[in-house]
Coordinates of C-alpha atoms and ligand atoms in Angstrom, one line a residue:
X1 CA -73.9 -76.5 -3.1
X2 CA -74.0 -75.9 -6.7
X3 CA -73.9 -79.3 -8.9
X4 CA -70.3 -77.6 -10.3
X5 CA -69.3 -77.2 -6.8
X6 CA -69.7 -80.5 -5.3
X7 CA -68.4 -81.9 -9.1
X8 CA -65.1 -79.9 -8.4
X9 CA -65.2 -81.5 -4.9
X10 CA -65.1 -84.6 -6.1
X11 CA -62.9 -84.1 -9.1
X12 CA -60.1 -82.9 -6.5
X13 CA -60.4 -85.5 -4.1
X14 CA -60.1 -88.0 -7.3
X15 CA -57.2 -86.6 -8.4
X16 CA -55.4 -87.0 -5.4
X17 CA -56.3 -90.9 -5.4
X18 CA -55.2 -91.6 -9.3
X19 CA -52.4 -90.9 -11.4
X20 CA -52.3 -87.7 -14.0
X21 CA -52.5 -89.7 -17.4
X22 CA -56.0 -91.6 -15.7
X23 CA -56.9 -88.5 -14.2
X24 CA -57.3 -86.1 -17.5
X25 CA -58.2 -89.0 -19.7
X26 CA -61.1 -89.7 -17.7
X27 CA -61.8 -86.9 -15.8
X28 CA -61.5 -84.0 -18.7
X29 CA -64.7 -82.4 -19.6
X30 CA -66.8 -84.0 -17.1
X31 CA -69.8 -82.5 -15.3
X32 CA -72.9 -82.8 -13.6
X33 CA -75.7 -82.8 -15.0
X34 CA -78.2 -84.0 -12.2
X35 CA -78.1 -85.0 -8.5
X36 CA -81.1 -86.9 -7.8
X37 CA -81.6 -88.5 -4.3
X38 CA -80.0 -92.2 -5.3
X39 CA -79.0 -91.7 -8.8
X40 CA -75.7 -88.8 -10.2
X41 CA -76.0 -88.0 -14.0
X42 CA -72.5 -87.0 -15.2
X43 CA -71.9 -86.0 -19.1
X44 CA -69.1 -87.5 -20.2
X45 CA -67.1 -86.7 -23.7
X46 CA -67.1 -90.5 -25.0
X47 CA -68.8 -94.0 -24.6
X48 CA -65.2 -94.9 -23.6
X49 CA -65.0 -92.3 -20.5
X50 CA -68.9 -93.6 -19.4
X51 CA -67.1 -97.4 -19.1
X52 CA -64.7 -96.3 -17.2
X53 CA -66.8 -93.7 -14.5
X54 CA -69.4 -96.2 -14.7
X55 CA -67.5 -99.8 -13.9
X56 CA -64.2 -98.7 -12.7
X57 CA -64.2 -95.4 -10.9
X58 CA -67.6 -95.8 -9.3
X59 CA -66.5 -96.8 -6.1
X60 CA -63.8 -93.9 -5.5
X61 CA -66.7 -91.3 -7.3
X62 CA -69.5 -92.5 -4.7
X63 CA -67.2 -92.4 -2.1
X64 CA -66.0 -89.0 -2.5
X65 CA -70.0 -88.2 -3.1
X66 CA -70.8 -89.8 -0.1
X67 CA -68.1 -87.6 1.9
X68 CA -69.1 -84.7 1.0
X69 CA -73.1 -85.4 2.4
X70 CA -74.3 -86.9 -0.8
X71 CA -75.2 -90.3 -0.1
X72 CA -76.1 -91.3 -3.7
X73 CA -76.4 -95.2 -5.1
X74 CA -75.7 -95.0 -8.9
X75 CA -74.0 -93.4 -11.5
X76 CA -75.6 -93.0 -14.6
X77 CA -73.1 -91.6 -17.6
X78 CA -74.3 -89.5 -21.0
X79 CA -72.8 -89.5 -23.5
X80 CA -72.1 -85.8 -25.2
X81 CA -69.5 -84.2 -27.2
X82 CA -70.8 -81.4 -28.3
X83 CA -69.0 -79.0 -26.0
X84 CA -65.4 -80.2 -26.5
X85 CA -63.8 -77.5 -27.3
X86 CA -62.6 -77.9 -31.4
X87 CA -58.4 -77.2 -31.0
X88 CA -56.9 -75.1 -33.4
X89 CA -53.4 -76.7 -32.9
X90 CA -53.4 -78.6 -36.0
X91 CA -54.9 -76.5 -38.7
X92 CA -55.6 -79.3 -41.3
X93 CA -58.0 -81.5 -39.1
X94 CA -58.9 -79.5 -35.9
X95 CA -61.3 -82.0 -34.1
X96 CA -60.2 -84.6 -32.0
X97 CA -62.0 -87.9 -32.5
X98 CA -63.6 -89.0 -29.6
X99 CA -65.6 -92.1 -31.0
X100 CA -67.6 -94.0 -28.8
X101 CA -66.7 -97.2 -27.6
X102 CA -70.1 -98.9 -27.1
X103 CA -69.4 -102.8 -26.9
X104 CA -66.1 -101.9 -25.2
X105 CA -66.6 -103.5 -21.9
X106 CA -67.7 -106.7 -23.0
X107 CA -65.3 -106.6 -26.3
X108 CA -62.6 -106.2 -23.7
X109 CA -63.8 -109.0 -21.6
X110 CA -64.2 -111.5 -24.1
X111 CA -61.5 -110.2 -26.2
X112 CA -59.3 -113.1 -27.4
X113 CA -57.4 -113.3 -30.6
X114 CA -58.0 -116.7 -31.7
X115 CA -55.2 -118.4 -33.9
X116 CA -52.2 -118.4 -33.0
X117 CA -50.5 -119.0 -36.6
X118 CA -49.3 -115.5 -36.9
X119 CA -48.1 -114.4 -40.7
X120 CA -45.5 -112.3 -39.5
X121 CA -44.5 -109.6 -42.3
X122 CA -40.8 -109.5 -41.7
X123 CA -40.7 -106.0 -43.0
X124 CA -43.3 -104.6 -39.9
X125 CA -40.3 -105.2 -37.7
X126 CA -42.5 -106.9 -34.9
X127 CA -41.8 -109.7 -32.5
X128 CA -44.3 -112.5 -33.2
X129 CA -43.6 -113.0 -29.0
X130 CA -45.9 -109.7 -28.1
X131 CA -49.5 -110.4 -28.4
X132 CA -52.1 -109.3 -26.0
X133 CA -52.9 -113.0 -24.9
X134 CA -50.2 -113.3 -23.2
X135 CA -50.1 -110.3 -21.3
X136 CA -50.9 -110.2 -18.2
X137 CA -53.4 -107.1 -16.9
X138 CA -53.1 -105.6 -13.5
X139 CA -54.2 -102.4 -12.3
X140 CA -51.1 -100.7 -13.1
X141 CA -51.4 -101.4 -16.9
X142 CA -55.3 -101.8 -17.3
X143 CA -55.5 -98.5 -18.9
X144 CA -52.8 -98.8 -21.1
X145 CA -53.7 -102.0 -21.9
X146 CA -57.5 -101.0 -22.7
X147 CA -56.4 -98.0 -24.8
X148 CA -54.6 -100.3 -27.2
X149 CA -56.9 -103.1 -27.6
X150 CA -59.4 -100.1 -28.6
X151 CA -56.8 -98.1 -30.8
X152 CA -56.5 -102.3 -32.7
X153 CA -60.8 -102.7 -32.8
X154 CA -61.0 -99.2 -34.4
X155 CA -57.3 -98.2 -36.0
X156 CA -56.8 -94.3 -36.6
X157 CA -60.5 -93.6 -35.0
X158 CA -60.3 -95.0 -31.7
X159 CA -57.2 -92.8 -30.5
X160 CA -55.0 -91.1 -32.0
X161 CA -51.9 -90.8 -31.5
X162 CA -51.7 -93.0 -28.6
X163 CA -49.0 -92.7 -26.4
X164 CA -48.1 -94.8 -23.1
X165 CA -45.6 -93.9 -20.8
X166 CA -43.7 -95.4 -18.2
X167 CA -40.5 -96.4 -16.4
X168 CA -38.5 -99.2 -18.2
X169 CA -39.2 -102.8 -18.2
X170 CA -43.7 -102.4 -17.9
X171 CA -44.4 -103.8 -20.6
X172 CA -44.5 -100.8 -23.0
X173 CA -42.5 -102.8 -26.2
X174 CA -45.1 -105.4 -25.6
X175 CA -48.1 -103.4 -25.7
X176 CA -47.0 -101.4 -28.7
X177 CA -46.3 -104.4 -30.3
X178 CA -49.0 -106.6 -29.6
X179 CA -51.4 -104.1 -31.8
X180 CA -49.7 -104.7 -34.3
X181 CA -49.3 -108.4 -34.1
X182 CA -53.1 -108.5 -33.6
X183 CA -53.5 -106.1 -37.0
X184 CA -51.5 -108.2 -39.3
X185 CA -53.2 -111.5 -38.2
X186 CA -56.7 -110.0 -38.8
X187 CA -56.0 -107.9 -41.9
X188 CA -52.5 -109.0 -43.2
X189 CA -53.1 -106.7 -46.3
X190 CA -52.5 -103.5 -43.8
X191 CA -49.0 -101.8 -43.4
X192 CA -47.8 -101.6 -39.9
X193 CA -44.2 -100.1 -38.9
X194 CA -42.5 -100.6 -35.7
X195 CA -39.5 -99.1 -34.9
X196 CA -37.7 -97.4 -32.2
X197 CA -37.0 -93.7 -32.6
X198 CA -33.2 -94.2 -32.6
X199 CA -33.4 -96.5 -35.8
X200 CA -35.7 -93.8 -37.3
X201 CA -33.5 -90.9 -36.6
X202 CA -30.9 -93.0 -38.4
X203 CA -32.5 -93.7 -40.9
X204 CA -33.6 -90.2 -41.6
X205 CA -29.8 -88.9 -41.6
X206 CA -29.3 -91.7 -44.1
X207 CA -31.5 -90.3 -46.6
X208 CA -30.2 -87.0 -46.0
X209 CA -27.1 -88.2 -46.6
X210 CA -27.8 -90.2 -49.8
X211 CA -30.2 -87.5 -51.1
X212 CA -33.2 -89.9 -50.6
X213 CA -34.9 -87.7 -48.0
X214 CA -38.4 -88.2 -50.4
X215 CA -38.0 -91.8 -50.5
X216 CA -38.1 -91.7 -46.8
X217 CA -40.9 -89.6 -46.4
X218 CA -43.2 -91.9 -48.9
X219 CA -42.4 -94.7 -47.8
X220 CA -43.4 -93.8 -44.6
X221 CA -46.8 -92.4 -45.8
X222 CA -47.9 -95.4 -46.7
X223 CA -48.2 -97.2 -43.5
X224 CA -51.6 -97.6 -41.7
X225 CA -50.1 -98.1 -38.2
X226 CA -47.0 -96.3 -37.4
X227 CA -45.5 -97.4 -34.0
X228 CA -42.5 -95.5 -32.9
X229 CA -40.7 -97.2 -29.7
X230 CA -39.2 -94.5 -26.9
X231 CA -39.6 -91.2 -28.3
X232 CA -37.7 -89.7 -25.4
X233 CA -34.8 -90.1 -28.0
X234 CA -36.3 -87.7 -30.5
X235 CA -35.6 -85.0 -27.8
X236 CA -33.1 -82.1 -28.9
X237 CA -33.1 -83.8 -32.8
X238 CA -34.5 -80.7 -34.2
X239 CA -34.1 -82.0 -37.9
X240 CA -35.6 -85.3 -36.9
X241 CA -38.7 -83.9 -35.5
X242 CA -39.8 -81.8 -38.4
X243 CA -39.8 -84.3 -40.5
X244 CA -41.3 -86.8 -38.3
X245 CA -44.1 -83.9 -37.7
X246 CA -44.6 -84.0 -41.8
X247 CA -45.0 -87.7 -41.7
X248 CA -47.6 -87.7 -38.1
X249 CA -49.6 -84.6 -40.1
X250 CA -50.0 -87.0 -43.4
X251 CA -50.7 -89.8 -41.9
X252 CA -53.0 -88.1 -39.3
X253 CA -54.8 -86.5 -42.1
X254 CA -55.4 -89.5 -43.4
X255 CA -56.7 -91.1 -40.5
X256 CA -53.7 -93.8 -40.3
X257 CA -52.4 -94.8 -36.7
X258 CA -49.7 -93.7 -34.9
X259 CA -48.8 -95.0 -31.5
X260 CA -45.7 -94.0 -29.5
X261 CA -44.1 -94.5 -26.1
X262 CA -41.6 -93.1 -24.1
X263 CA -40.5 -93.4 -20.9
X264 CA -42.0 -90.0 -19.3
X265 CA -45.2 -88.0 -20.3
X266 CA -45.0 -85.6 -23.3
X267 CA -44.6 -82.4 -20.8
X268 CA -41.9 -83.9 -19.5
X269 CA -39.8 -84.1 -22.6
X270 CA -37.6 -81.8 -22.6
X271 CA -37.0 -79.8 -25.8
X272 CA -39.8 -81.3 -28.1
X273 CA -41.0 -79.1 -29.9
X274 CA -44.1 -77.5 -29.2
X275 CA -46.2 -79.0 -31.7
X276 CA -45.2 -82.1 -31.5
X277 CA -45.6 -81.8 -27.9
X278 CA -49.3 -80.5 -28.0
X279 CA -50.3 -83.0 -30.7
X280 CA -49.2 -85.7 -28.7
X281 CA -51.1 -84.0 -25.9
X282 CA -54.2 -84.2 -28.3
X283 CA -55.0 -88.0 -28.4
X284 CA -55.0 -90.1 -25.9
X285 CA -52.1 -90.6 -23.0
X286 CA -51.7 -93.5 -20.8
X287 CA -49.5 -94.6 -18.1
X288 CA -48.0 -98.0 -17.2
X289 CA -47.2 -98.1 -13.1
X290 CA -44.8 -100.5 -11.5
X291 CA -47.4 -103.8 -10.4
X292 CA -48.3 -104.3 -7.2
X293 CA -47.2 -107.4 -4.9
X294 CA -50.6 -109.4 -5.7
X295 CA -49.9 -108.6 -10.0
X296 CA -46.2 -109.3 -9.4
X297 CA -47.4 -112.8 -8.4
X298 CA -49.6 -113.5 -10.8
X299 CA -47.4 -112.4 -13.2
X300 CA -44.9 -114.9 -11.9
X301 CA -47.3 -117.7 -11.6
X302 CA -48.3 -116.9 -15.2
X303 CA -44.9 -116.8 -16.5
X304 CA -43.8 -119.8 -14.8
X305 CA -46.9 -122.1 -16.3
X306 CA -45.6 -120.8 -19.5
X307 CA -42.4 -122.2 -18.9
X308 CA -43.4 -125.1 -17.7
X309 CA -41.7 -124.6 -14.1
X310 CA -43.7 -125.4 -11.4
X311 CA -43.3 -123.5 -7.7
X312 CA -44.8 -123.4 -4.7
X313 CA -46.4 -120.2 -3.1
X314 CA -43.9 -119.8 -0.7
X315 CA -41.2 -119.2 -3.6
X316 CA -43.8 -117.2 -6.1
X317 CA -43.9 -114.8 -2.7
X318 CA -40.5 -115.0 -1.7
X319 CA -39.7 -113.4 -5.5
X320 CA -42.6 -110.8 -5.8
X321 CA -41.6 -109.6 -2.3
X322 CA -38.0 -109.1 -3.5
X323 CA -38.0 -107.9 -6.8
X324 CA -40.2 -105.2 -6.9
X325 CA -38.9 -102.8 -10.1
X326 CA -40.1 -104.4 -13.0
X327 CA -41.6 -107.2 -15.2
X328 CA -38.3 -107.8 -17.0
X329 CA -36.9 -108.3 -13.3
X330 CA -39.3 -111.0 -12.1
X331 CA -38.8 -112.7 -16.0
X332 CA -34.9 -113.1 -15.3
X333 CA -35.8 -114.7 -11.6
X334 CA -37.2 -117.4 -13.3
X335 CA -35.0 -117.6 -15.9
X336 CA -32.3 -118.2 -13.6
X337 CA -34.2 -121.1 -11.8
X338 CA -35.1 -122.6 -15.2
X339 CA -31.1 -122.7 -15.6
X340 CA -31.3 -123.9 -11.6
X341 CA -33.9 -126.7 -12.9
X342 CA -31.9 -127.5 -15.9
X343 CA -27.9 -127.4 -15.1
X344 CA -28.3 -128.5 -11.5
X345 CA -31.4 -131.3 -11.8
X346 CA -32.8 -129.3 -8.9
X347 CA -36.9 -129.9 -9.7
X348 CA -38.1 -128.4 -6.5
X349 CA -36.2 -125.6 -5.5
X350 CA -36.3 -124.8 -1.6
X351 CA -36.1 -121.2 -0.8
X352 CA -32.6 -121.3 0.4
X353 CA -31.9 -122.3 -3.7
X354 CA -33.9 -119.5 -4.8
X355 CA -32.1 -117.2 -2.3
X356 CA -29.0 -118.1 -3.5
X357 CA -29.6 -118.4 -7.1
X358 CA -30.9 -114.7 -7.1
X359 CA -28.7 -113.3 -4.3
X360 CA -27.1 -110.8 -6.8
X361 CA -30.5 -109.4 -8.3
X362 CA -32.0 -109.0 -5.0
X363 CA -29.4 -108.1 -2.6
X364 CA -30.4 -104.0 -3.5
X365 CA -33.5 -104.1 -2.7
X366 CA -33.9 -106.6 -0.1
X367 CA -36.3 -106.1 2.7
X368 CA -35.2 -104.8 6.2
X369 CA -36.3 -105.9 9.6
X370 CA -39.0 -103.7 10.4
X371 CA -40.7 -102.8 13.8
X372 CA -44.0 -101.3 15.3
X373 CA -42.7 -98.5 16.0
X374 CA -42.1 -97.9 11.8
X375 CA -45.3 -98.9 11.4
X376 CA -46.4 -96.5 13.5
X377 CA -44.2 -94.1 12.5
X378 CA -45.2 -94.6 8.5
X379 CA -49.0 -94.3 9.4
X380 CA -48.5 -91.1 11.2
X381 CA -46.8 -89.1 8.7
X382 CA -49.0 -90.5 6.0
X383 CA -51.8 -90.2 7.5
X384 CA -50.7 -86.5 9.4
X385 CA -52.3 -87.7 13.1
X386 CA -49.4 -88.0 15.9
X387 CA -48.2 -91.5 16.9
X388 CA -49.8 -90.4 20.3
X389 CA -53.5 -90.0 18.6
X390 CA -53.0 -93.1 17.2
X391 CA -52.8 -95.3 19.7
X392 CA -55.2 -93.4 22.0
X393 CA -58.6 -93.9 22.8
X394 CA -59.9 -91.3 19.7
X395 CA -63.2 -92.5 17.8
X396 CA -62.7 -89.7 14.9
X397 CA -63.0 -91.5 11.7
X398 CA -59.8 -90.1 10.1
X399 CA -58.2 -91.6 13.2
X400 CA -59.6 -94.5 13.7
X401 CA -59.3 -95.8 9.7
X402 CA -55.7 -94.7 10.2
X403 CA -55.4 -97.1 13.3
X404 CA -57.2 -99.9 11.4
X405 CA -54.3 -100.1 8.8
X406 CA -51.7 -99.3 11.1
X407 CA -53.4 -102.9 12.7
X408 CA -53.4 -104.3 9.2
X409 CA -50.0 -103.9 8.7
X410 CA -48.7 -104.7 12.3
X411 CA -50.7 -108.5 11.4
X412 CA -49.5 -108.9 7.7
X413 CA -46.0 -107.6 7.8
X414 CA -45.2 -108.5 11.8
X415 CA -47.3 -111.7 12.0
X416 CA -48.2 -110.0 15.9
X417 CA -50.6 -112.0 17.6
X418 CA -54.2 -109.7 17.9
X419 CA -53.7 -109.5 21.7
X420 CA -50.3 -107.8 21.2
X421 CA -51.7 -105.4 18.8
X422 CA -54.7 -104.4 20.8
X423 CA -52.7 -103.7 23.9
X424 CA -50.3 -101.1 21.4
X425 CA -53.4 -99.4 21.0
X426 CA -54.7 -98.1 24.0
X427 CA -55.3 -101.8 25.5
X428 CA -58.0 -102.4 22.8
X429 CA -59.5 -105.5 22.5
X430 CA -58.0 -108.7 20.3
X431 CA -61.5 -108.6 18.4
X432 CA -60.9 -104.9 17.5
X433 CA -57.9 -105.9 15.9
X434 CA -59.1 -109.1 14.0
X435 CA -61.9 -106.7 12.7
X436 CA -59.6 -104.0 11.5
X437 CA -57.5 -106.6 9.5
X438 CA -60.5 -108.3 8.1
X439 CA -62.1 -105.0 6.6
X440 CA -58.9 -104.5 5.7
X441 CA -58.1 -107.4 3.8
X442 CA -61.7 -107.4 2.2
X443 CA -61.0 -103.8 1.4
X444 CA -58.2 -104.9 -0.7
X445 CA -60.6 -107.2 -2.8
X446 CA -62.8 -104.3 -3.7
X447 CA -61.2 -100.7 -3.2
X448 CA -58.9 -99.6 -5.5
X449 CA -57.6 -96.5 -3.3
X450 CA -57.3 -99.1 -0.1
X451 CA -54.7 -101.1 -2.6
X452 CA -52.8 -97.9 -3.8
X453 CA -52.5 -96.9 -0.2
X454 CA -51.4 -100.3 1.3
X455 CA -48.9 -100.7 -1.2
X456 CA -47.8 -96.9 -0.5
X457 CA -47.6 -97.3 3.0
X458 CA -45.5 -100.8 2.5
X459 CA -43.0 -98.9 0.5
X460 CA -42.4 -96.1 2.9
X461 CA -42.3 -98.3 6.1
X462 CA -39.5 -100.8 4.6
X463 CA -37.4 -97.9 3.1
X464 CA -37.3 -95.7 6.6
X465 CA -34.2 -94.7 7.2
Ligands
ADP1 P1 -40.6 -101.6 -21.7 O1 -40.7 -101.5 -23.2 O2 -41.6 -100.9 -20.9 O3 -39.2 -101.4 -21.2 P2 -41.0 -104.5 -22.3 O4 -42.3 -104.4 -23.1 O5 -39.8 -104.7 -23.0 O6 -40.9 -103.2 -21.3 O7 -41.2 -105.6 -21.1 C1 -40.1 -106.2 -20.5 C2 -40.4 -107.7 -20.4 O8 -41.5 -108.0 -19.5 C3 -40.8 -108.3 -21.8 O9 -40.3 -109.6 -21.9 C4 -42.4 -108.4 -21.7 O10 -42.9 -109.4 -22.4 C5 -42.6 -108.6 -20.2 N1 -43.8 -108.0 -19.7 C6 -44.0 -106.7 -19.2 N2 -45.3 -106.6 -18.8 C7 -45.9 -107.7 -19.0 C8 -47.2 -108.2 -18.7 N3 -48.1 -107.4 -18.2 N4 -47.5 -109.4 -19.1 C9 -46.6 -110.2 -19.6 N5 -45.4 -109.9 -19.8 C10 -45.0 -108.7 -19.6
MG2 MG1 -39.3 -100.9 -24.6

């Protein structure tokens, strides 16, 4: 095979395994360059894309390498931007910039902003709450979370505009606002703006109203980092988006920030205007996904140390298990046992308080009873290999990976005893089962697609009808 050919292998079995936003942020404009017989040399657009092939998406890259016959080692990233294509959608500055981010895995690492004194300029609109120490970083916001720590170390070079996305209580106010926060505490002398894009809409009909619409438009020409909150809202405001297009093009030009958010990806607003739409297209996108069990309890244990509440694992599990939608969610759980802690002197809270105490928030999406036979039933559809196959004799790999996490799952969500689950499958052995749930569980430690699947899987086999 040609080096595009196996590259466009690869690419397509990626993009099945990660989300849209990750995929075309990281994925755009890469190729190989060289296939040695340990060692893959991929060009890459920016120092920021080689972090992320070479630290974060080397596992699923190799893998998918290793599929197709290719048993390489190593990835080796360079560095080139010379073919991006230069877009002609915004005439005034036509290249994207895709600075590299050289220090930015360790600058990430270490990255901790150190006093805590902040001076907040009452006038930026922020909430001196949102900073980027205390937010906690999961898989589901790591890129989000990356992309604006970079967008505060480099402001209006880094990325730009930068726009996250996701469904409603991730963490998307707090991200925004954290760069901010972290701005005016380093360089207090810099303008930052927050606001949501219903206040600026109003304010905007304001100044038309009171014949001020210049005013508006200088003041907001001013500011070095422009955050507007849920730009969803700007949707169908034909007005409004011209003249917040005027204000993105000047401050753009002059290499000011701008980051937005909304609760959907750009494509999927409907009725923004093209150009808005393709400039926001033009920096960089990233997505915020709902946390997984593991982040919803460290988020919980996190939370809870910061309120001084203290829980045992049992109850930290018991919540993350049930409340599954959101951060805001899990942060009104423990509210409501602070109030438990508080009103009714109750300092250890058995799980028959927290039960009741959160009976209303949980009720919707409590867990069901589950059996094999949905296991079962889950791992053959998602897996497409009959429940007969399954439980057969088969050694194909497809089949027999598919059986290990259909034994996983029968273990960690039944509690079976490793007899019982070898005799389900074709009177296997108990050792074949203990096997399959330790790769399993060490999978989970180290493979990103192993996590995105068991937590699939889970989902589908508690919501069968
Ligand atoms: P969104 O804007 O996406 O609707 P918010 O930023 O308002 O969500 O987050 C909802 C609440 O959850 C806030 O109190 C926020 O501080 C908290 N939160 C969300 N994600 C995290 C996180 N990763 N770490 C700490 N707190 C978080
Ligand atoms: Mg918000």
């Amino acid at each position: 095979m040609k080096f595009d050919e196996i590259w466009n292998a690869v690419l397509g079995s990626i993009e099945l395994s990660i989300s849209k936003a990750q995929f075309g942020t990281w994925f755009k404009g890469t190729r190989i360059l060289s296939l040695e017989k340990d060692s893959v040399y991929i060009r890459v657009p920016n120092g920021f894309a080689k972090e992320w092939l070479e630290n974060k998406f080397n596992i699923i890259i190799l893998r998918s390498l290793h599929d197709l016959g290719y048993p390489v080692k190593e990835i080796h990233c360079k560095v080139d931007d010379s073919f991006i294509p230069k877009e002609k959608v915004f005439s005034e500055k036509q290249s994207i910039p895709t600075k590299s981010i050289p220090t930015f895995s360790s600058e990430i690492k270490n990255f901790q902003p150190t006093s805590k004194n902040y001076q907040t300029n009452s006038s930026s609109n922020l909430n001196p709450r949102y900073t980027f120490e205390n937010f906690i970083i999961g898989n589901h916001n790591e890129l989000a979370y990356s992309a604006c720590v970079a967008v505060y170390q480099d402001l209006g070079n880094a990325y730009n505009p930068l726009f996250i996305y996701g469904g409603v209580g991730l963490g998307k106010t707090h991200l925004l606002q954290s760069i901010g926060n972290a701005i005016l505490k380093n360089t207090p002398e810099k303008k930052v703006l927050y606001i949501t894009s219903e206040k600026f809409t109003q304010e905007l009909i304001n100044s038309i109203k009171n014949h001020t619409v210049d005013t508006f438009k200088s003041f907001y020409q001013n500011i070095d980092l422009l955050i507007i909150d849920d730009i969803q809202f700007l949707s169908g405001r034909e007005k409004t988006q011209q003249e917040f297009f005027h204000i993105f093009n000047t401050l753009y030009q002059q290499n000011k920030q701008i980051v937005l958010s909304s609760d959907r990806p750009p494509k999927a607003i409907a009725t923004l205007e093209d150009r808005l739409r393709s400039r926001f297209e033009g920096g960089m996108i990233a997505d915020i996904n709902r946390p997984d069990l593991e982040t919803r309890i460290a988020i919980l244990q996190e939370k809870a140390q910061q309120k001084n509440i203290s829980l045992s694992d049992e109850i930290f599990s018991y919540i993350a298990e049930n409340i599954t939608n959101n951060v805001r969610e899990l942060e009104g759980a423990l509210t409501r046992i602070t109030a438990l802690q508080q009103f009714h002197h109750i300092t250890h809270p058995t799980i028959k308080d927290v039960e009741d105490i959160l009976k209303e928030i949980v009720s919707s999406g409590k867990k069901k009873a589950i059996s094999q036979e949905d296991i079962i039933h889950s791992i053959s559809s998602f897996y497409g290999i009959s429940s007969e196959d399954l439980k057969q004799k088969g050694r194909k790999k497809e089949i027999a990976e598919a059986r290990q996490m259909a034994m996983y799952l029968m273990r960690k969500e039944l509690h079976l005893p490793y007899t019982g689950i070898g005799r389900c499958f074709g009177g296997r052995d108990h050792t074949t089962a203990l096997h399959a749930f330790e790769k399993i569980e060490k999978l989970l430690d180290t493979d990103e697609k192993t996590r995105k699947d068991v937590s699939f899987l889970k989902e589908k086999i508690y919501c069968i009808e």
